[in-house]
PDB file of C-alpha atoms in Angstrom:
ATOM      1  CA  UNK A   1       4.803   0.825 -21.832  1.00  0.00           C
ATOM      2  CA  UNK A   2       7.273   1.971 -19.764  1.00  0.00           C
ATOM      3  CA  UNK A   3       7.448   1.841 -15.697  1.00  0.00           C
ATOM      4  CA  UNK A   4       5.889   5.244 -14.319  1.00  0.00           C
ATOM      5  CA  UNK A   5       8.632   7.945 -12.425  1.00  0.00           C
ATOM      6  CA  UNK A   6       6.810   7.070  -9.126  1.00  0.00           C
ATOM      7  CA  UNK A   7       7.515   2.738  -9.557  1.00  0.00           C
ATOM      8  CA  UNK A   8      11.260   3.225 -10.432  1.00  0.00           C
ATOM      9  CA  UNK A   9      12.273   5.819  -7.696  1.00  0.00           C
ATOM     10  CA  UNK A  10      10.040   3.979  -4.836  1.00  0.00           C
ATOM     11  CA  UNK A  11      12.153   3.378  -1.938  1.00  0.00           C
ATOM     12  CA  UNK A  12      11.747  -0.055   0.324  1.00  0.00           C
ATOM     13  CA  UNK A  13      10.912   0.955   4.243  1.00  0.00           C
ATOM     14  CA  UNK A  14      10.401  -1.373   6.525  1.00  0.00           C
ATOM     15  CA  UNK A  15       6.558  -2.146   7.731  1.00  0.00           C
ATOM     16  CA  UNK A  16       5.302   0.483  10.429  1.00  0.00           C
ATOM     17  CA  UNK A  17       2.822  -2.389  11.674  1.00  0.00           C
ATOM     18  CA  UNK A  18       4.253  -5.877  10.498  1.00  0.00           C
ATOM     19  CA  UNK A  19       1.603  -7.645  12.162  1.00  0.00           C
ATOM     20  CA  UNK A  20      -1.471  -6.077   9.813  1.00  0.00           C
ATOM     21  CA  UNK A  21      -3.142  -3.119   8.832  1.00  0.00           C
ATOM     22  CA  UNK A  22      -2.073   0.069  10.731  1.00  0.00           C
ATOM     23  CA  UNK A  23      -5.611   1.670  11.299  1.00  0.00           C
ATOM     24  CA  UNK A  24      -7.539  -2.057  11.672  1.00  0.00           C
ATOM     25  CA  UNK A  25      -4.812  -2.930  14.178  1.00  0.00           C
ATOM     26  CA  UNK A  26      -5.836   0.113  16.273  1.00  0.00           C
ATOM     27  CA  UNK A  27      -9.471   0.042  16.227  1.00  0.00           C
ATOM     28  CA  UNK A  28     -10.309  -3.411  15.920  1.00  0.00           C
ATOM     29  CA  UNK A  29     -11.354  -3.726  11.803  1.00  0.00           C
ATOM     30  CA  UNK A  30     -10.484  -6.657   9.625  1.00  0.00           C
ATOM     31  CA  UNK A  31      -8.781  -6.830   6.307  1.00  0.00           C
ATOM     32  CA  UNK A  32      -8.575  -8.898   3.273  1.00  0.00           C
ATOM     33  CA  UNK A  33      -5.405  -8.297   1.938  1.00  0.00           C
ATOM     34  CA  UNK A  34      -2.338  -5.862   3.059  1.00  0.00           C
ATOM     35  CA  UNK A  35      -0.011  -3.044   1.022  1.00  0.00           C
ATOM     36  CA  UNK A  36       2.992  -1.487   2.093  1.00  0.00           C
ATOM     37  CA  UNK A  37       3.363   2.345   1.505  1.00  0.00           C
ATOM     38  CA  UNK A  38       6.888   2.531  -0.545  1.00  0.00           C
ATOM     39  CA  UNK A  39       7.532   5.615   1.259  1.00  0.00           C
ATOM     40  CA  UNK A  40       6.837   5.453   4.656  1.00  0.00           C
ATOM     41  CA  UNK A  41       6.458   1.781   5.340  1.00  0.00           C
ATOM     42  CA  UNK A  42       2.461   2.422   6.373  1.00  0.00           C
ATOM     43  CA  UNK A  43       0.541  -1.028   6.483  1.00  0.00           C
ATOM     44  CA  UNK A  44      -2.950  -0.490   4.954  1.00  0.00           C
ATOM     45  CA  UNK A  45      -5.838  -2.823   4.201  1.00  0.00           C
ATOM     46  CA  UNK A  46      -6.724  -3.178   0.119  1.00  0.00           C
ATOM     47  CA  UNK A  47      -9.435  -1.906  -1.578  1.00  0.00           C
ATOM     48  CA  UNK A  48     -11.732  -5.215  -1.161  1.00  0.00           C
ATOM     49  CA  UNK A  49     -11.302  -5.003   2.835  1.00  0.00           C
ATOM     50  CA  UNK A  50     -13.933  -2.661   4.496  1.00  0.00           C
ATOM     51  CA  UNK A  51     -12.453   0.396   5.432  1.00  0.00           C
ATOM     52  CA  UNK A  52      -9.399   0.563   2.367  1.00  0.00           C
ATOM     53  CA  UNK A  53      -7.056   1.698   3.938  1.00  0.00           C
ATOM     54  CA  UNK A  54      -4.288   1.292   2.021  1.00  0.00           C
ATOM     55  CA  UNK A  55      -6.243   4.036  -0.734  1.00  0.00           C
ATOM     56  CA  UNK A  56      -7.317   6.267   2.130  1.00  0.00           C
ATOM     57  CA  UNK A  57      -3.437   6.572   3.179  1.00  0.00           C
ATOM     58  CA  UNK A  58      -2.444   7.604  -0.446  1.00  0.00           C
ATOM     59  CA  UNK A  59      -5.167  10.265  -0.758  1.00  0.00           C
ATOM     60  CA  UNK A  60      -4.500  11.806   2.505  1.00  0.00           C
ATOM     61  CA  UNK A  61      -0.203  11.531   2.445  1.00  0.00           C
ATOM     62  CA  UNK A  62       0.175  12.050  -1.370  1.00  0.00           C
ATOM     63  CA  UNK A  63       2.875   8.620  -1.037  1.00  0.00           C
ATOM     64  CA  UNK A  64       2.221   7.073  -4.933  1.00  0.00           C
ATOM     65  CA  UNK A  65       3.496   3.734  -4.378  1.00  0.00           C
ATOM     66  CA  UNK A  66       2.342   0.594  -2.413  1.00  0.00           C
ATOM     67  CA  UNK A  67       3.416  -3.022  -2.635  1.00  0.00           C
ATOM     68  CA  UNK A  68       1.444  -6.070  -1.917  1.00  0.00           C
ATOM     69  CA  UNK A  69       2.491  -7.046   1.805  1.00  0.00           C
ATOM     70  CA  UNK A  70       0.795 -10.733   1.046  1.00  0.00           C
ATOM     71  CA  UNK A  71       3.356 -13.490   1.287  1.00  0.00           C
ATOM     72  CA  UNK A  72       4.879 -14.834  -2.304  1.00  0.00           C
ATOM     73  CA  UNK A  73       3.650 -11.555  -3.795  1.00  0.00           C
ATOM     74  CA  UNK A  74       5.817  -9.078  -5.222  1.00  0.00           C
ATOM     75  CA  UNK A  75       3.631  -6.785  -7.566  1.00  0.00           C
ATOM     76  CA  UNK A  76       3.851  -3.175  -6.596  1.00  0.00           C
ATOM     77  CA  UNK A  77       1.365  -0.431  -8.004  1.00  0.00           C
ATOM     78  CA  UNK A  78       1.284   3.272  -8.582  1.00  0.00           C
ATOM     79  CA  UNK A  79      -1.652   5.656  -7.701  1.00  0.00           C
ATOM     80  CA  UNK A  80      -1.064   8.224  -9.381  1.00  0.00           C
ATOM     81  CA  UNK A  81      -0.452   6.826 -12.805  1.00  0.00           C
ATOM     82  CA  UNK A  82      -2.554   3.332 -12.227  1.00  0.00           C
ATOM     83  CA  UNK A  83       0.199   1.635 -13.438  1.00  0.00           C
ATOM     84  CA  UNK A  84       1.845  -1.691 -11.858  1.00  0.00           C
ATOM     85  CA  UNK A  85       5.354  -2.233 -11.639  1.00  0.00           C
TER      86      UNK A  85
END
């Protein structure tokens, strides 16, 4: 299969909240694991964290691509096409 349009023109912006999920950071939640929005370098909590954050930032920006923000991993993954690249 090839890579989706949205995985090979994602760009690489630095983190908007290096320290942890944008949202958790500002209202106290927790999070399991942390993605990077490929477009505007928004730090969201993953799907298995409470609030999943990193899914409510693609539904309300429309940004396609995130990338695991966990140390040693490098996966990223697409939204729109639920493909991972």
């Amino acid at each position: 299969m090839a890579i989706c349009e949205h995985l090979s023109q994602a760009a690489d912006p630095a983190a908007r909240t290096p320290d942890g999920c944008e949202e958790c950071l500002a209202h106290g939640g927790r999070w399991v694991h942390l993605r990077r929005c490929l477009e505007c370098g928004h730090i969201g909590c993953c799907d298995s964290s409470p609030a999943k954050h990193a899914t409510a930032h693609f539904h309300e920006s429309g940004h396609p691509v995130v990338q695991s923000y966990e140390p040693g991993e490098n996966w990223r993954w697409c939204f729109v096409d639920s493909q991972m690249g």
